[in-house]
Coordinates of C-alpha atoms and ligand atoms in Angstrom, one line a residue:
X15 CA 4.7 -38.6 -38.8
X16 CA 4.8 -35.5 -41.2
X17 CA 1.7 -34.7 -40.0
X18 CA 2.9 -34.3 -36.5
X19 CA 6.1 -32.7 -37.0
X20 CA 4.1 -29.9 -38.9
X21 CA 1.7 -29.5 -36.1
X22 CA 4.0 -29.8 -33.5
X23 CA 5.6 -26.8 -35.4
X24 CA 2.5 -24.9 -35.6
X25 CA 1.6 -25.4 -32.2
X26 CA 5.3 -24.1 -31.2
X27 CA 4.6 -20.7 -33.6
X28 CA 1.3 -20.1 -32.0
X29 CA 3.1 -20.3 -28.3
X30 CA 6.3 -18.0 -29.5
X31 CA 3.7 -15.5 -31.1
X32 CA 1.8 -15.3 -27.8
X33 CA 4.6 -14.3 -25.7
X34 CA 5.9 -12.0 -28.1
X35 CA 2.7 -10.3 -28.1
X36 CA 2.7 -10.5 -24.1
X37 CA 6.7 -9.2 -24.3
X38 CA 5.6 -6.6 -26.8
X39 CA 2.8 -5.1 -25.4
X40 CA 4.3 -4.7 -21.7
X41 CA 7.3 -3.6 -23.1
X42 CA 5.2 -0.9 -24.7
X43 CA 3.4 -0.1 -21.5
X44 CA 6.7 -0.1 -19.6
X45 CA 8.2 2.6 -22.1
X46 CA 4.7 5.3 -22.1
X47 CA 4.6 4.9 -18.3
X48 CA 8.0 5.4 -18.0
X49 CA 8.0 8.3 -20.4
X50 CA 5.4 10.2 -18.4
X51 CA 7.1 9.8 -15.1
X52 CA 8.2 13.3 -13.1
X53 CA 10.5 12.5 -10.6
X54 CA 12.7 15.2 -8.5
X55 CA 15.9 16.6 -9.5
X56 CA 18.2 15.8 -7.6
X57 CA 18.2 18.4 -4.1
X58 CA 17.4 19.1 -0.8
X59 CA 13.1 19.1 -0.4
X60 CA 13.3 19.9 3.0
X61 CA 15.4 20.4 6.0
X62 CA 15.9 16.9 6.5
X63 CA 15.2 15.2 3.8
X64 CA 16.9 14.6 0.0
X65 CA 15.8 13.1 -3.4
X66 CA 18.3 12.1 -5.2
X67 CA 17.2 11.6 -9.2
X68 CA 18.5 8.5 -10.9
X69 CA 17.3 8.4 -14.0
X70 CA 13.3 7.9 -13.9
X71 CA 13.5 7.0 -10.1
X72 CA 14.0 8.4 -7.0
X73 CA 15.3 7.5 -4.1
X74 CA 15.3 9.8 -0.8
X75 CA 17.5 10.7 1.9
X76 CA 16.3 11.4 5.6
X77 CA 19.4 13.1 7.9
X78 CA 19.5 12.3 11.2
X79 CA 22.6 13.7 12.8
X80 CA 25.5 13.1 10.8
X81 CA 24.2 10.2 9.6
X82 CA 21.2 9.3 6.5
X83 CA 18.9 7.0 6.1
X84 CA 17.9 5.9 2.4
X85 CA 14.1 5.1 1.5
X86 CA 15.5 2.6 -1.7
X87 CA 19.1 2.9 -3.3
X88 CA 18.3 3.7 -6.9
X89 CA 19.2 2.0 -10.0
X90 CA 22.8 1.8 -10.8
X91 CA 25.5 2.5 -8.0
X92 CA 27.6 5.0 -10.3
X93 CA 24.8 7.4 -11.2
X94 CA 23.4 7.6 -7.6
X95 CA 27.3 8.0 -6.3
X96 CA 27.6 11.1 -9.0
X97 CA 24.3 12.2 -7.8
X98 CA 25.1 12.0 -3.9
X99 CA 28.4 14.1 -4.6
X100 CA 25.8 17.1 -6.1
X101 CA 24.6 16.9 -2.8
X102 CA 28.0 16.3 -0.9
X103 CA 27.0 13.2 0.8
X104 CA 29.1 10.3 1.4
X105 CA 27.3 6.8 0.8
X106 CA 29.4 6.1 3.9
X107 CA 26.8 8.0 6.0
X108 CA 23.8 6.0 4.9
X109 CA 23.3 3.7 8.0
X110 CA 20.2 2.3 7.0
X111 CA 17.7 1.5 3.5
X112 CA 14.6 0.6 3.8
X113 CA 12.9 -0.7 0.4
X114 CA 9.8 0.0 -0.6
X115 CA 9.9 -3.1 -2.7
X116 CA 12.7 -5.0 -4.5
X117 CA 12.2 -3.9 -8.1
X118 CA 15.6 -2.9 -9.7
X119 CA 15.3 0.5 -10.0
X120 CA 14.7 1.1 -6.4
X121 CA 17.3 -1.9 -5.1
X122 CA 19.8 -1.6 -8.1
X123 CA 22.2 0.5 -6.3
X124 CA 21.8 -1.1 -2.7
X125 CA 25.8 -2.4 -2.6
X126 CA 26.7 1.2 -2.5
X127 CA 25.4 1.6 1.0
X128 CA 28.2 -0.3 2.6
X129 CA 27.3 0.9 6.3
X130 CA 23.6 0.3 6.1
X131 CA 21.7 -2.3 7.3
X132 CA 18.8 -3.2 4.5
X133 CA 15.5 -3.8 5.8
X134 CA 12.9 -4.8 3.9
X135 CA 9.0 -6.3 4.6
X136 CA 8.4 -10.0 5.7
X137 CA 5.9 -10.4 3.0
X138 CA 8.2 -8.5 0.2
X139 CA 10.5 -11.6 0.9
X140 CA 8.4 -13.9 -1.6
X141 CA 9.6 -11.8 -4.2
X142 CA 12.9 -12.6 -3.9
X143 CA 13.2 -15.9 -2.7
X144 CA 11.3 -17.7 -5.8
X145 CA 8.1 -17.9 -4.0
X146 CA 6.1 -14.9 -6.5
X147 CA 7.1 -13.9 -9.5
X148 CA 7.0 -10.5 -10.3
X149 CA 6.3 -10.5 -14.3
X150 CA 5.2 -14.2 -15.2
X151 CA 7.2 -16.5 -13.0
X152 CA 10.4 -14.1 -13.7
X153 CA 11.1 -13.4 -9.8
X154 CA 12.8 -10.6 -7.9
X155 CA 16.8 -10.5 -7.6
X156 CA 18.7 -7.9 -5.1
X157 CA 22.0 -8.0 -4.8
X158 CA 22.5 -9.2 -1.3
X159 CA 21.8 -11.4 0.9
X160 CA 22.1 -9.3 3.7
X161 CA 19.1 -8.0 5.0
X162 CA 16.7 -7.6 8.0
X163 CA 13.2 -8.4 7.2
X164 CA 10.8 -6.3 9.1
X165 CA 6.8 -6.2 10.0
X166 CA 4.3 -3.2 11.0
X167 CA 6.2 -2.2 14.0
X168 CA 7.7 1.0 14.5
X169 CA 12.0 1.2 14.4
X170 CA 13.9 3.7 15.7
X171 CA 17.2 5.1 14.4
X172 CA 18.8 8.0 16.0
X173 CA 16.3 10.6 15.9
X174 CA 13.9 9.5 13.3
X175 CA 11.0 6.7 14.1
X176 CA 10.1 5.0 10.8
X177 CA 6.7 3.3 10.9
X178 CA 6.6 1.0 7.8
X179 CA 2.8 0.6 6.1
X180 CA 2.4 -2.7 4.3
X181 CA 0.9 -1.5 0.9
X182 CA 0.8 -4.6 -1.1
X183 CA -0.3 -4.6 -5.2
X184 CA 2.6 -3.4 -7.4
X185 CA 4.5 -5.9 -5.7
X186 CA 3.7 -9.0 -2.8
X187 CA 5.1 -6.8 -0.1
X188 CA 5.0 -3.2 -1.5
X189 CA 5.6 -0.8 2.3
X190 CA 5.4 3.1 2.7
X191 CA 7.3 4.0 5.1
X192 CA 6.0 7.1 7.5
X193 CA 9.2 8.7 9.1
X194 CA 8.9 11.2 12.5
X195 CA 5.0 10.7 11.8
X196 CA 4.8 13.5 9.1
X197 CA 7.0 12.1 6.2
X198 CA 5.5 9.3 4.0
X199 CA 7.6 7.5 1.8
X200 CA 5.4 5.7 -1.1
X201 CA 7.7 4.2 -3.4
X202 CA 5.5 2.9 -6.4
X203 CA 2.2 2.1 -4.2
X204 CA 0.6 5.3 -5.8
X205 CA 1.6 8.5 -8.2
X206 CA 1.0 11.9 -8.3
X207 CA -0.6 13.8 -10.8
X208 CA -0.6 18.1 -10.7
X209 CA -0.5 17.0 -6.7
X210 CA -3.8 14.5 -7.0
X211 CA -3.2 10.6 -6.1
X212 CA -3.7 8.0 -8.2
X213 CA -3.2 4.5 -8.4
X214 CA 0.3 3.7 -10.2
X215 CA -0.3 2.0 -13.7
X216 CA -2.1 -0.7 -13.9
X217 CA -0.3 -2.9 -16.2
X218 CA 2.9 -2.3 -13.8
X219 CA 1.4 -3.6 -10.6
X220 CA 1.4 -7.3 -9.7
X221 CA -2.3 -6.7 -8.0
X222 CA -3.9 -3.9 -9.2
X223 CA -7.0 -4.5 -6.9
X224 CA -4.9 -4.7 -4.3
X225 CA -2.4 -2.0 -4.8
X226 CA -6.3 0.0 -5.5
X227 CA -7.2 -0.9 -1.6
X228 CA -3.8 -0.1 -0.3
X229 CA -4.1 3.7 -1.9
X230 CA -7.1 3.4 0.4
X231 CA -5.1 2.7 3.7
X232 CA -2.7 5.5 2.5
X233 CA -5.5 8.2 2.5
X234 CA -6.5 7.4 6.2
X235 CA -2.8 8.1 7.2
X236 CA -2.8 10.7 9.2
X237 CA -0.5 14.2 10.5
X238 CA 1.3 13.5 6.9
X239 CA 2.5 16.7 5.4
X240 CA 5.0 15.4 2.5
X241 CA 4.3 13.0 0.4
X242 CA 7.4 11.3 -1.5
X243 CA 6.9 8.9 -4.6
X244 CA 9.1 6.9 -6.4
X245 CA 8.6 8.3 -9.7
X246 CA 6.3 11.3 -9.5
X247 CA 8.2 13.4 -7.1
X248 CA 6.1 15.5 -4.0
X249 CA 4.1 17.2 -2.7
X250 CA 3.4 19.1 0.8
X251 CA -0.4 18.9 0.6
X252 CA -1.9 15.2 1.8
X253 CA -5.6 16.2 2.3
X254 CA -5.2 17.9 -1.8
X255 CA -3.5 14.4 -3.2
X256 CA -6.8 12.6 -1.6
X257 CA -9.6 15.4 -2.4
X258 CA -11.6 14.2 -4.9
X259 CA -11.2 16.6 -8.2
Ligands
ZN22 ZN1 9.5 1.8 -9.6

């Protein structure tokens, strides 16, 4: 009986050690990556379109009219309200979101956007509704249940025709979104480095094989001349990003 308890014990250590070392060392990863991210300052990037800086993320704004629409929401819905009064925009005016994926620090914010309809892709879904986890079996949350799930086909709002790309790997149903055919939108399906692509760390992505083929269907894109990343900010030179060095 004392024999058992003790390895019933030791066999409980072993387990806790293992996923502190798991825990530990993507904690660890999480803090470098995050430490090396560039995003954009807060500002306007071109006529049309807006970053808008919440912490280590961006999020983007494209006008159309009097109205926006939002590629992701940002982390936390007081910072990216500070952030949208720099640039005198009222949340009000945000008519749509589209997520790149559901990870907090580009869905965080969504309730902010009171006016917009959220739309999201069919196969980012699984992430949310228990189906895939995102880190072990720890899924997805966003904080409504309000959205439109979407697939490759091409929406229009006001002015602006969004084309979403599926770009699966850091998450189940990672999506770039192309908008008037020259704006692309890659939330964390790739970063930038002194203007080159690269695949987004590895550690971070769900697939990294996959989110390595989805870069792929990104470089074939074409007529794109900005490219806007969740974390590495832009760049106005597509056929650089994808030359090899
Ligand atoms: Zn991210």
């Amino acid at each position: 009986m004392k024999n058992l308890k003790k390895m019933i014990l030791r066999i409980t250590g072993a387990i806790a050690a293992v996923i502190i070392v798991i825990l530990g060392s993507y904690m660890i990863v999480m803090f470098s990556a995050v430490r090396k991210m560039t995003p954009a300052e807060t500002s306007k990037l071109t006529d049309d379109v807006f970053a808008v800086r919440d912490k280590y993320v961006n999020m983007f704004l494209v006008r159309s009219g009097d109205d926006f629409i939002a590629i992701d929401a940002g982390i936390k819905k007081g910072a990216v309200r500070d952030e949208l009064r720099k640039l005198e925009i009222d949340p009000e005016r945000v008519i749509a979101v589209f997520l790149t994926h559901t990870d907090s620090d580009h869905a965080g914010a969504i309730n902010l956007f009171r006016n917009a309809v959220v739309y999201m892709h069919r196969e980012e879904e699984q992430m949310i509704n228990g189906e895939t986890g995102r880190f072990l079996f720890f899924g997805n949350t966003i904080d409504t249940d309000d959205y439109t799930l979407i697939n490759d086909d091409v929406l229009r709002i006001g002015d602006l025709e969004i084309r979403p790309v599926l770009t699966p790997g850091h998450t189940g149903g990672a999506t770039c979104y192309v908008v008037n055919g020259s704006y692309l939108f890659t939330g964390d399906a790739m970063r930038l480095y002194n203007g080159y692509a690269e695949p987004f760390p590895r550690l971070i992505n769900k697939n990294g094989r996959r989110a390595r083929k989805s870069m792929k269907n990104i470089m074939e894109l074409e007529g794109i001349q900005y490219i806007f990343t969740g974390h590495y900010g832009y760049s106005n030179d597509f056929s650089k990003a994808f030359s090899s060095r």
